XYZ file of C-alpha atoms in Angstrom:
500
model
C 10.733 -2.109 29.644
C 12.101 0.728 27.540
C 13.166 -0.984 24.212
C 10.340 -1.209 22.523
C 9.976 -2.886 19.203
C 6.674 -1.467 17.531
C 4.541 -2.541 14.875
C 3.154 -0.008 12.523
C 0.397 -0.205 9.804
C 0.726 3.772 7.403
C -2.258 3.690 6.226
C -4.042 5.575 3.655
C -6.711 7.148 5.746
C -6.174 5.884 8.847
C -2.859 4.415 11.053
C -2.039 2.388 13.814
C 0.981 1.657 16.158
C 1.026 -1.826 18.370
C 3.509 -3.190 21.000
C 3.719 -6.234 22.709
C 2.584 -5.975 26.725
C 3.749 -7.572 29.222
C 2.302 -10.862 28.302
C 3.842 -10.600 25.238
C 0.431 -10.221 23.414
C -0.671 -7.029 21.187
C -1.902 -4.019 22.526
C -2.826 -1.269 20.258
C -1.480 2.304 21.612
C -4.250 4.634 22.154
C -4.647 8.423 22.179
C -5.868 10.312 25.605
C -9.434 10.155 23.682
C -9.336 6.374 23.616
C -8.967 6.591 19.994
C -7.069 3.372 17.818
C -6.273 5.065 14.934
C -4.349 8.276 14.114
C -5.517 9.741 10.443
C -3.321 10.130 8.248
C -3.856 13.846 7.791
C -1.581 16.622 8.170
C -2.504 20.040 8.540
C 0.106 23.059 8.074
C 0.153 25.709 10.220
C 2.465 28.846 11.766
C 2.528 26.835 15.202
C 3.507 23.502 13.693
C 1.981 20.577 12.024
C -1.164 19.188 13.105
C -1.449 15.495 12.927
C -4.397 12.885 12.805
C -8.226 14.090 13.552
C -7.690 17.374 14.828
C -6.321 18.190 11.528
C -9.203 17.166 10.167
C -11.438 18.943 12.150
C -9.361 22.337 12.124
C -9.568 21.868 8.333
C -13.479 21.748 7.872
C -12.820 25.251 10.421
C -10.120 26.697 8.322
C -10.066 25.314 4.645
C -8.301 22.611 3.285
C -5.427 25.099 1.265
C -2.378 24.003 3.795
C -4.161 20.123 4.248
C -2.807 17.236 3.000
C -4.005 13.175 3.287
C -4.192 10.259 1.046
C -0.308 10.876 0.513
C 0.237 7.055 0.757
C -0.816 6.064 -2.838
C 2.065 9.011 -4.128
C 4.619 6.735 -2.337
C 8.015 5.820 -4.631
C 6.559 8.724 -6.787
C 8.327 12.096 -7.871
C 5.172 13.709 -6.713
C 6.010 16.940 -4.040
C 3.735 19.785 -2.847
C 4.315 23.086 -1.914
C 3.090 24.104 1.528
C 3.942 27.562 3.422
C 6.548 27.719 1.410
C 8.183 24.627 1.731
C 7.942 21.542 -0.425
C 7.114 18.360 0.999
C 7.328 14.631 -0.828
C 5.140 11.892 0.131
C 7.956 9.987 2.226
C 8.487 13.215 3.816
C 4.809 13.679 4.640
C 4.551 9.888 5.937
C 7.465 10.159 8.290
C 5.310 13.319 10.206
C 2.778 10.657 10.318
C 4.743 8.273 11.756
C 6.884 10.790 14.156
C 3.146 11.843 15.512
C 2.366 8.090 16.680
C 6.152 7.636 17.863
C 5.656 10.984 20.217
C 2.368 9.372 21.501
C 3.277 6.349 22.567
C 6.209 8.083 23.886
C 4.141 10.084 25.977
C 2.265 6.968 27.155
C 4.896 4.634 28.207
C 8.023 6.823 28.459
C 10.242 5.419 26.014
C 11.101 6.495 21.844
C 10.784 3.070 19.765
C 13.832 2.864 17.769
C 12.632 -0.462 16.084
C 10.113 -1.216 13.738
C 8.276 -3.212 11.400
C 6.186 -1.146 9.045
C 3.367 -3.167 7.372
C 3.335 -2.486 3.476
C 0.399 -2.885 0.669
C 1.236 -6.604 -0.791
C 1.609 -4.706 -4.136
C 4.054 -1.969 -3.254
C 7.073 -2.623 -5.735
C 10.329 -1.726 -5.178
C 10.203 2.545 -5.227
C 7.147 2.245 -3.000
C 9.728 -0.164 -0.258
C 12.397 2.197 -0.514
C 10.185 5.133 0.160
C 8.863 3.424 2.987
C 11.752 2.258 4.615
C 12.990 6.352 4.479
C 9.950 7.368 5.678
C 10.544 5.539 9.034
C 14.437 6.750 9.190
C 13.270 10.088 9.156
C 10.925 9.527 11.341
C 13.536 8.750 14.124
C 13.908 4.583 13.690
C 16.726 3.377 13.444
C 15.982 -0.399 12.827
C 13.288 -0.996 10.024
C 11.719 -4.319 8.714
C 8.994 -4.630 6.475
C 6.188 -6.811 6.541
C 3.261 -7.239 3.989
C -0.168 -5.850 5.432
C -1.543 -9.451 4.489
C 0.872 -11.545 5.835
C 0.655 -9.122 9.388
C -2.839 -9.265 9.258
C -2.460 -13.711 8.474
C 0.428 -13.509 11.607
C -2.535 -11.954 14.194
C -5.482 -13.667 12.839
C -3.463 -17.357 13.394
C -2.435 -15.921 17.297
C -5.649 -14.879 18.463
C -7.783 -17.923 16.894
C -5.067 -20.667 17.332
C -5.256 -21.434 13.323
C -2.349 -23.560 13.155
C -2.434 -25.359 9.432
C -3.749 -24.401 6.064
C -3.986 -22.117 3.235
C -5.595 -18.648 3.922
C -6.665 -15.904 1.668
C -6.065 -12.503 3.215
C -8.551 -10.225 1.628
C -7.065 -6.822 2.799
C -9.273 -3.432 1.234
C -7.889 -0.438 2.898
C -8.835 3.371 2.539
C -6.328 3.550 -0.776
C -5.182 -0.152 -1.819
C -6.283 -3.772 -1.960
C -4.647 -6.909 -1.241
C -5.747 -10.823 -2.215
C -2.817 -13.015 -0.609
C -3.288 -16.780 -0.211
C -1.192 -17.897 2.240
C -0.106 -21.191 3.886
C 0.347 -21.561 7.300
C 2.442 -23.991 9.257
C 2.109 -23.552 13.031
C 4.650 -20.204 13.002
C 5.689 -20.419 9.421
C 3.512 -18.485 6.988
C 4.554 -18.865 3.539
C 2.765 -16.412 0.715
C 2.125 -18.484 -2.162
C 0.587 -15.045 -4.625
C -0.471 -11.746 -4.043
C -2.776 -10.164 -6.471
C -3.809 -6.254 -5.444
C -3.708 -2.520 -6.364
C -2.305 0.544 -4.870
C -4.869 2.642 -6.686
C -7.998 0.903 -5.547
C -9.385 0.906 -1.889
C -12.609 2.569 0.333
C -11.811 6.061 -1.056
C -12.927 4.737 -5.025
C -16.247 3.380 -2.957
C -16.872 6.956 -1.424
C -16.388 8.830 -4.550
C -19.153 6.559 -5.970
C -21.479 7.311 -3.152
C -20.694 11.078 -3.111
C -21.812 11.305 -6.915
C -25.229 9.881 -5.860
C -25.678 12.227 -3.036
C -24.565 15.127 -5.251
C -26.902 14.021 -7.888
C -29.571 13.551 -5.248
C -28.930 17.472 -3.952
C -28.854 19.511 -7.022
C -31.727 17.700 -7.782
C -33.364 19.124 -4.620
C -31.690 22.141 -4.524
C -32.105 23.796 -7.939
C -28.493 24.083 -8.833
C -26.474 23.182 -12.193
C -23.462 20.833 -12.743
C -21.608 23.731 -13.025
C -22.924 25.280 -10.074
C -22.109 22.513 -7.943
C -18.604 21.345 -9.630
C -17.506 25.542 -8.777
C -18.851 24.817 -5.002
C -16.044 23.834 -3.312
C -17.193 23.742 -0.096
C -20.186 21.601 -1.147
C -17.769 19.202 -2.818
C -16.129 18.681 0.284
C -19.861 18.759 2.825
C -20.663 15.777 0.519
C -17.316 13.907 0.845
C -17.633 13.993 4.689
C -21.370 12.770 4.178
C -20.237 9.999 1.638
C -17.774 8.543 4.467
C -20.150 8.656 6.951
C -23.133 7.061 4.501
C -21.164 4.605 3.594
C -20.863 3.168 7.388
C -23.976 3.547 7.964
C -25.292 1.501 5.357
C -23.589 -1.234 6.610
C -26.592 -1.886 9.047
C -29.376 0.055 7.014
C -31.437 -0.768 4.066
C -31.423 3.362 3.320
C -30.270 6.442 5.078
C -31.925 9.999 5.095
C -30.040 12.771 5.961
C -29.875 16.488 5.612
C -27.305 18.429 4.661
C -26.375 22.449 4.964
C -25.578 23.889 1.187
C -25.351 27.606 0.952
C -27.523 28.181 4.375
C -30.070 26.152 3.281
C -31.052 22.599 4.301
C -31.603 19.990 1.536
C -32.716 16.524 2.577
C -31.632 14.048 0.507
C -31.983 9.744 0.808
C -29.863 6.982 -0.560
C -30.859 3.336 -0.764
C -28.460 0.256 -0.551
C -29.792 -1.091 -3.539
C -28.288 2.449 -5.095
C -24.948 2.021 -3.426
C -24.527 -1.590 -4.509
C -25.471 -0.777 -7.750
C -23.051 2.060 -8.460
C -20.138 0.170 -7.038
C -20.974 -3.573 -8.697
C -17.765 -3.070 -10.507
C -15.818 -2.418 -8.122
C -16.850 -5.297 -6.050
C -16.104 -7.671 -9.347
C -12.652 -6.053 -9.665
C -11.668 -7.424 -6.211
C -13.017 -11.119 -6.543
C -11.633 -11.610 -9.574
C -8.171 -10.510 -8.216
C -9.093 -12.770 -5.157
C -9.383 -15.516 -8.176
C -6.599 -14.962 -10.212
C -4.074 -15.289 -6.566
C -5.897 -18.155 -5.850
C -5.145 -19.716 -9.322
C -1.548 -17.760 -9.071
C -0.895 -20.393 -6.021
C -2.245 -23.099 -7.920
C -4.706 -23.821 -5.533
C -8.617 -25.020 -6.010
C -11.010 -23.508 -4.257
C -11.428 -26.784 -1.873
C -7.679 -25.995 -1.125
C -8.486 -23.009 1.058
C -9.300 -23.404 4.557
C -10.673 -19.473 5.010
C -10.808 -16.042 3.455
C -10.371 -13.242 6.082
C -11.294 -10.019 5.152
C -9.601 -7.149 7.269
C -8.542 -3.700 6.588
C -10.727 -0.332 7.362
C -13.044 -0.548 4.378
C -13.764 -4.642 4.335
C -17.280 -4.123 6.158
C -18.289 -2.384 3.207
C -22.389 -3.104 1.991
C -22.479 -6.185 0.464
C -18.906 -6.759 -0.065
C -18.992 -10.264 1.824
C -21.723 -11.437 -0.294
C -19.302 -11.038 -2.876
C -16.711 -12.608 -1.650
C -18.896 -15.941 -0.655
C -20.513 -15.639 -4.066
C -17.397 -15.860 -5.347
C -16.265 -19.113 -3.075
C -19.131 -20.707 -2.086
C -17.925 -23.519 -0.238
C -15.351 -21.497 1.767
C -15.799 -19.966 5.195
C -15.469 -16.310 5.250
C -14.229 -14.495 8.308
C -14.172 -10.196 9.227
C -11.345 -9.914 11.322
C -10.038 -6.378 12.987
C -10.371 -4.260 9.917
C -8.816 -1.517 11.947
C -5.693 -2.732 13.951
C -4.941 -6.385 12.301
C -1.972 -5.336 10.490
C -0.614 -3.357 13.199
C -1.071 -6.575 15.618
C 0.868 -8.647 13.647
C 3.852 -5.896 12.654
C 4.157 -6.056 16.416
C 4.005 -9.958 16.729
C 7.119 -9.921 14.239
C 8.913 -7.093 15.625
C 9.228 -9.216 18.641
C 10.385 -12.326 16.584
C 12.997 -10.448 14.192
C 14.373 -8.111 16.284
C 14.625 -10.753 19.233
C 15.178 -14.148 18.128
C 11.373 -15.232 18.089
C 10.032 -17.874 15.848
C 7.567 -16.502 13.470
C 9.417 -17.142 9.863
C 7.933 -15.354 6.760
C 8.475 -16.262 3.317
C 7.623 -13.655 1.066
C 7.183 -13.335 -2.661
C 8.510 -10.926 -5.245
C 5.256 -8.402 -5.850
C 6.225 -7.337 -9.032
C 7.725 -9.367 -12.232
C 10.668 -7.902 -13.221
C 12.193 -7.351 -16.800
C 14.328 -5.396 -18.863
C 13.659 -3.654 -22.257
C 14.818 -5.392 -25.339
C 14.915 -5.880 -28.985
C 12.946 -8.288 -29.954
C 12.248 -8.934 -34.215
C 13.157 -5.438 -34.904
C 10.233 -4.229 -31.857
C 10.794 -2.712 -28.125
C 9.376 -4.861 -25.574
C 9.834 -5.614 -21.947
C 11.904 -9.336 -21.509
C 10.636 -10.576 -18.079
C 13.504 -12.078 -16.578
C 12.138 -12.838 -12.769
C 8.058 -13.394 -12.218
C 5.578 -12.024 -9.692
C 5.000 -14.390 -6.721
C 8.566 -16.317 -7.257
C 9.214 -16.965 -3.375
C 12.517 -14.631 -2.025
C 14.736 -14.464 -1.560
C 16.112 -14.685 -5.207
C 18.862 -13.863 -7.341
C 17.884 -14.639 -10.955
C 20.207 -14.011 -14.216
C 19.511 -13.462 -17.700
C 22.001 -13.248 -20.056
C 22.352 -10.432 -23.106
C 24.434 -9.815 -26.476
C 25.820 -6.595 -27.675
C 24.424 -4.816 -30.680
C 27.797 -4.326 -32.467
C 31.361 -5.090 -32.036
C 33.448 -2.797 -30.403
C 30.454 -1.680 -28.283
C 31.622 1.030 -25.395
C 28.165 0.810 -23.038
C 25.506 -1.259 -22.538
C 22.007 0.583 -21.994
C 19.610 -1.427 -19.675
C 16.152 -0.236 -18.279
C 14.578 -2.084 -15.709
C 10.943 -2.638 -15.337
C 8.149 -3.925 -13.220
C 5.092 -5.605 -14.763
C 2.392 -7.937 -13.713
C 3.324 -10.517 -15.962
C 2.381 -13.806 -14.436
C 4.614 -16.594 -15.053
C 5.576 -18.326 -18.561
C 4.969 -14.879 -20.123
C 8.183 -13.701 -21.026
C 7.443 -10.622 -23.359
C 5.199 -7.690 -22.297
C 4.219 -4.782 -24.119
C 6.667 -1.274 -22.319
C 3.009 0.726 -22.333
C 2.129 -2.285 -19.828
C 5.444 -1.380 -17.472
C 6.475 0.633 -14.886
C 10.565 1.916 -15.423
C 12.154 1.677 -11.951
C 15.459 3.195 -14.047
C 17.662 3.295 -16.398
C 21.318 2.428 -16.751
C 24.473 3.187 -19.014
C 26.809 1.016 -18.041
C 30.519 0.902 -19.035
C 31.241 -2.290 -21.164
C 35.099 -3.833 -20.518
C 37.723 -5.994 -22.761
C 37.080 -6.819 -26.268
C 33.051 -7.147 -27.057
C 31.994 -8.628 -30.515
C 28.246 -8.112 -31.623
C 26.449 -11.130 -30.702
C 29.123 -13.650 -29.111
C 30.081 -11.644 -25.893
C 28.267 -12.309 -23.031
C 26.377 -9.844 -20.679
C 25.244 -11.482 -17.539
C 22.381 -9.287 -15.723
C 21.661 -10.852 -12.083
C 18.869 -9.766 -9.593
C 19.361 -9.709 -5.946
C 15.903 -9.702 -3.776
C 15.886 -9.547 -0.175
C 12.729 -10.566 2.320
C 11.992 -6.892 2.136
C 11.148 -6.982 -1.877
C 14.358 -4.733 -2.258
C 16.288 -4.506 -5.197
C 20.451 -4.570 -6.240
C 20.892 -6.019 -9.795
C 24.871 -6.976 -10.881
C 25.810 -6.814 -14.702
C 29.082 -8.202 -15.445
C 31.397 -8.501 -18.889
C 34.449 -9.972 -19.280
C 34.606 -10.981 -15.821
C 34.270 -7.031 -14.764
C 31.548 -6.734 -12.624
C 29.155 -3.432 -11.557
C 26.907 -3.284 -9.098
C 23.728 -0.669 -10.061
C 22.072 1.601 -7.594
C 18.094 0.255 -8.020
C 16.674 3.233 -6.241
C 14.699 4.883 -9.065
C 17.086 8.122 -8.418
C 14.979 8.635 -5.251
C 17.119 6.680 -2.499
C 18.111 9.432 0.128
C 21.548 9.911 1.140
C 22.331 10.376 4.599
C 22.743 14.091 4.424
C 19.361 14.190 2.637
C 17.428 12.472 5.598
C 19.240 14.819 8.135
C 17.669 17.837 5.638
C 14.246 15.710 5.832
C 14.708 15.628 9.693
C 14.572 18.989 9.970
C 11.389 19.242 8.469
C 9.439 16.811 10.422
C 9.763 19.142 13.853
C 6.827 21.155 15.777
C 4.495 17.921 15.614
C 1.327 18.676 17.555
């Protein structure tokens, strides 16, 4: 076989490539080392980039000056970095990522994938997608589908334990972002009824927490000031790696001891669950309660829901499930492959889009989306198409001019979290994907002319939006001013060379 259609989960810390074998079931690729996972770390060098764990490990050698990771939650951003002397963007730094696993499995079964489905954080709006989607075309694919890591992770769980009817939560915590999806399943249909989540919240938040106490715990032992410590950046980084490693083991311990090198001396140093827990209580409540709100999003009861399923890297986290079944008594709760779920089930629907299977996804829009308006005499956001509305869609909303006579029409465009029935939302509480002047056509008088704004949303939670006048219509470009043109993915090509 040498068209392979992949499955990819870009993760924050760490990602993973499946396939389908010869069975047609998923099998994670694996590195010569055994090894799942590639991290999602990049280190910058005269001989070429260095991908995955033995960046890592060259870094705590070398210093961390040319080392970049945790790129993923600056995706859809304007956010670049200057490395040797050459400026890298998040999309452009994710595409290395995902040209290292490409190259592997090249290397392992002789054949470049040129089709994909990339698995993307439930909460990713529309700049995030597009980003995405670039990322991969850079990367070398040249067929791209997108999947939501819940929804991937829902499509494996239902395969490998034959769960053929109900309503699932999906409670997906990653190394950068968190997911709550309740989703109903119909033998091969799987139909997201809300998705409640963050791109900013995920294992990393938990090991900051954890690397305060041990830093508290060690200038305590040690001697040293605030200052002396916050200037130490070597230290900083000692404890980070202890944090990560802490954190797993408390999993299975009540407390962990440990001793750790700082300025050639050893300090021994000892952290308790109890501590842990207590630091990160909020934390935990901020991801139940989103859990809850979905739930309630779907209009669903807690007797409605057959099983939460926690997956992703960080779910095994200390008391995390106790949480969770706190929070749902009555409901089953599963841990399912928090490594390589997502990555199973991008390959279970590569195989079905890309060759007439029949897995069917129904999506939902991840982000309300509105436009800024003038409402009593104030500037607020007018929500025109809601969070969770099933796609694809193409809404309309329909506009007045200020004045008679009036040339252009100036639209912004925002996302918001605005559930349903709320139609007005505060613009410090949105997100601008962009703004538009757009040419107005025929004769316009204030308040009587009609402006007719439509949406277009495809299965992918991509964007076009139509304004038309006087029976003129314009299409607008949705792409935040960040959608690359051909010629800038050839430049972006160039960059993602001498992979090691």
């Amino acid at each position: 076989m040498d068209d392979y259609c992949v499955g990819i989960d870009l993760g924050t810390i760490n990602s993973v490539l499946a396939y389908l074998d010869g069975n047609g079931d998923p099998e994670v690729d694996k590195g010569q080392d055994g090894s799942v996972v590639v991290p999602s770390s990049i280190l910058f060098t005269d001989m070429g980039k260095i991908i995955g764990s033995k960046a890592e490990a060259q870094a705590r050698i070398e210093g961390y000056s040319n080392f970049s990771s945790g790129f993923k939650r600056q995706m859809g951003t304007k956010y670049t970095r200057t490395i040797m002397s050459s400026t890298y963007t998040p999309t452009e730094m994710s595409a290395l990522v995902l040209r290292k696993m490409l190259l592997r499995f090249e290397a392992n079964h002789g054949a470049m994938p040129t089709k994909a489905v990339l698995s993307v954080p439930g909460d990713y709006g529309v700049p995030e997608r597009q980003a995405t989607i670039q990322a991969g075309r850079i990367a070398g694919l040249e067929a791209i589908e997108l999947i939501n890591e819940p929804t991937a992770a829902c499509i494996s769980y239902c395969r490998e334990n034959r769960f053929r009817e109900g309503n699932l939560i999906i409670f997906d915590l990653g190394g950068g972002t968190f997911d709550a999806s309740v989703i109903k399943v119909s033998n091969n249909k799987f139909s997201v009824l809300a998705n409640e989540g963050s791109r900013n919240l995920g294992g990393k938040d938990w090991n900051l927490h954890l690397a305060n106490i041990i830093q508290r715990k060690i200038i305590d032992a040690y001697g040293m000031t605030q200052k002396e410590a916050d200037r130490n950046s070597k230290m900083r980084r000692d404890i980070a790696a202890e944090a990560r490693r802490v954190k797993e083991l408390l999993t299975v311990r009540n407390r962990v001891t440990d001793t750790i090198n700082i300025n050639g001396m050893p300090v021994t140093y000892t952290v308790r669950r109890e501590e842990f827990e207590d630091a990160t209580h909020e934390l935990n409540l901020r991801l139940t309660t989103m859990m809850l709100n979905a739930v309630r999003s779907a209009g669903l009861r807690e007797r409605d829901i057959s099983k939460v399923v926690m997956t992703g890297g960080e779910s095994q986290i200390s008391a995390m499930m106790r949480y969770v079944d706190d929070a749902l008594p009555t409901v089953r709760t599963d841990i399912y492959e928090p490594f390589t779920s997502m990555a199973k089930g991008s390959a279970l629907y590569a195989d079905s889009v890309f060759s007439d299977g029949n897995i069917v996804v129904e999506p939902v829009l991840s982000k309300t989306l509105g436009i800024k308006a003038g409402v009593d005499g104030n500037e607020t956001i007018y929500n025109v198409v809601f969070r969770s509305t099933p796609l694809p869609i193409t809404p309309e909303a329909v506009f007045r001019p200020k004045r008679d006579d009036q040339k252009t029409l100036e639209l912004e465009v925002y996302e918001t979290k605005a559930n349903p029935g709320t139609y007005y939302t505060g613009l410090p509480y949105g997100f601008m994907i962009k703004r538009f002047e757009i040419p107005l056509s025929g004769k316009i008088s204030r308040g009587r002319t009609k402006i007719n704004v439509r949406f277009a949303a495809d299965v992918n939670g991509l964007i076009q939006m139509f304004v038309e006048c006087n029976g003129h219509a314009i299409e607008c470009d949705m792409s935040n001013g960040m959608n690359m043109l051909p010629a800038q993915i050839m430049q972006s090509k160039k960059k993602v060379v001498n992979v090691i």
